Amino acid sequence: MAAYVIVEIEITDLETYQGYTKLTPATLEKYNGKFVVRGGQYESLEGDWKPNRIVLLEFPSVDRAKEWWNSPEYTPAKAIRQKAANTKMIVVEGYQS
């Protein structure tokens, strides 16, 4: 079942964060992950949520998403992101009808 990594990011150091955006796409391939949303424009429809940046990643499963997050390929990019941004990140199972 598909899984989604939902990320809310507040960039605190844009110059450093650009290194993260360059490294991350290549780390997804091995784990069959892909960007669905990558910081596009948004409009709040309900509530008081005002995120700075939203990213949505899709993986074939929760296990595959967690393998990517813990992978040696993603570790250097993750360290850059953690230095250059405040992040909230969850993984959620997709809906199977």
Coordinates of C-alpha atoms in Angstrom, one line a residue:
M1 CA 0.0 0.0 0.0
A2 CA 1.3 3.4 -0.9
A3 CA 2.6 5.7 1.9
Y4 CA 3.2 9.4 2.1
V5 CA 5.8 11.4 3.9
I6 CA 4.2 14.8 4.8
V7 CA 6.7 17.5 5.7
E8 CA 6.3 21.1 7.0
I9 CA 9.5 23.1 6.7
E10 CA 10.5 26.5 8.0
I11 CA 13.8 27.3 6.3
T12 CA 16.1 29.3 8.6
D13 CA 19.2 29.3 6.3
L14 CA 18.3 29.5 2.6
E15 CA 21.8 29.2 1.3
T16 CA 22.6 26.1 3.3
Y17 CA 19.1 24.6 2.5
Q18 CA 19.8 24.9 -1.2
G19 CA 22.4 22.1 -0.8
Y20 CA 19.6 19.9 0.6
T21 CA 17.4 20.5 -2.4
K22 CA 20.2 19.5 -4.7
L23 CA 21.0 16.3 -2.9
T24 CA 17.6 14.9 -2.0
P25 CA 16.0 14.0 -5.4
A26 CA 18.7 11.4 -6.2
T27 CA 18.2 9.8 -2.8
L28 CA 14.6 8.9 -3.6
E29 CA 15.2 6.7 -6.6
K30 CA 16.6 3.7 -4.9
Y31 CA 13.6 3.6 -2.5
N32 CA 11.0 4.1 -5.3
G33 CA 10.1 7.5 -3.8
K34 CA 8.9 10.6 -5.7
F35 CA 7.9 14.1 -5.0
V36 CA 4.1 14.8 -5.2
V37 CA 4.4 18.3 -3.8
R38 CA 7.6 20.3 -3.5
G39 CA 6.9 23.7 -1.9
G40 CA 4.2 24.9 -4.3
Q41 CA 1.7 27.6 -3.7
Y42 CA -1.0 26.7 -1.2
E43 CA -4.3 28.1 0.1
S44 CA -5.7 27.4 3.5
L45 CA -9.3 26.1 3.2
E46 CA -10.0 25.6 6.9
G47 CA -8.4 26.4 10.2
D48 CA -5.4 28.5 11.1
W49 CA -2.6 26.5 9.5
K50 CA 0.1 28.7 7.8
P51 CA 3.0 26.5 6.9
N52 CA 6.1 28.1 5.3
R53 CA 6.7 25.2 3.0
I54 CA 5.0 21.8 2.4
V55 CA 6.5 18.8 0.8
L56 CA 4.7 15.5 0.0
L57 CA 6.6 12.4 -1.0
E58 CA 5.1 9.1 -2.2
F59 CA 6.6 5.7 -1.5
P60 CA 5.3 2.2 -2.3
S61 CA 5.0 1.4 1.5
V62 CA 5.7 2.8 5.0
D63 CA 8.6 0.4 5.3
R64 CA 10.2 1.8 2.1
A65 CA 9.7 5.4 3.2
K66 CA 11.4 4.6 6.5
E67 CA 14.2 2.8 4.7
W68 CA 14.8 6.0 2.7
W69 CA 14.7 8.2 5.8
N70 CA 17.3 6.0 7.5
S71 CA 19.4 5.4 4.4
P72 CA 23.1 6.2 3.9
E73 CA 22.1 8.0 0.7
Y74 CA 19.8 10.4 2.5
T75 CA 21.9 10.9 5.7
P76 CA 24.1 13.7 4.3
A77 CA 21.1 15.6 2.9
K78 CA 19.2 15.1 6.2
A79 CA 22.0 16.6 8.1
I80 CA 22.0 19.7 5.9
R81 CA 18.2 20.1 6.3
Q82 CA 18.4 19.7 10.1
K83 CA 21.0 22.5 10.2
A84 CA 19.1 24.8 7.8
A85 CA 15.5 24.4 8.7
N86 CA 12.9 23.5 11.4
T87 CA 11.0 20.5 10.2
K88 CA 7.9 18.5 11.1
M89 CA 7.7 15.2 9.2
I90 CA 5.3 12.2 9.4
V91 CA 4.7 9.1 7.3
V92 CA 1.2 7.9 6.8
E93 CA -0.3 4.9 5.0
G94 CA -2.3 5.6 1.9
Y95 CA -6.0 4.7 1.6
Q96 CA -6.8 1.4 -0.2
S97 CA -10.4 1.2 -1.4

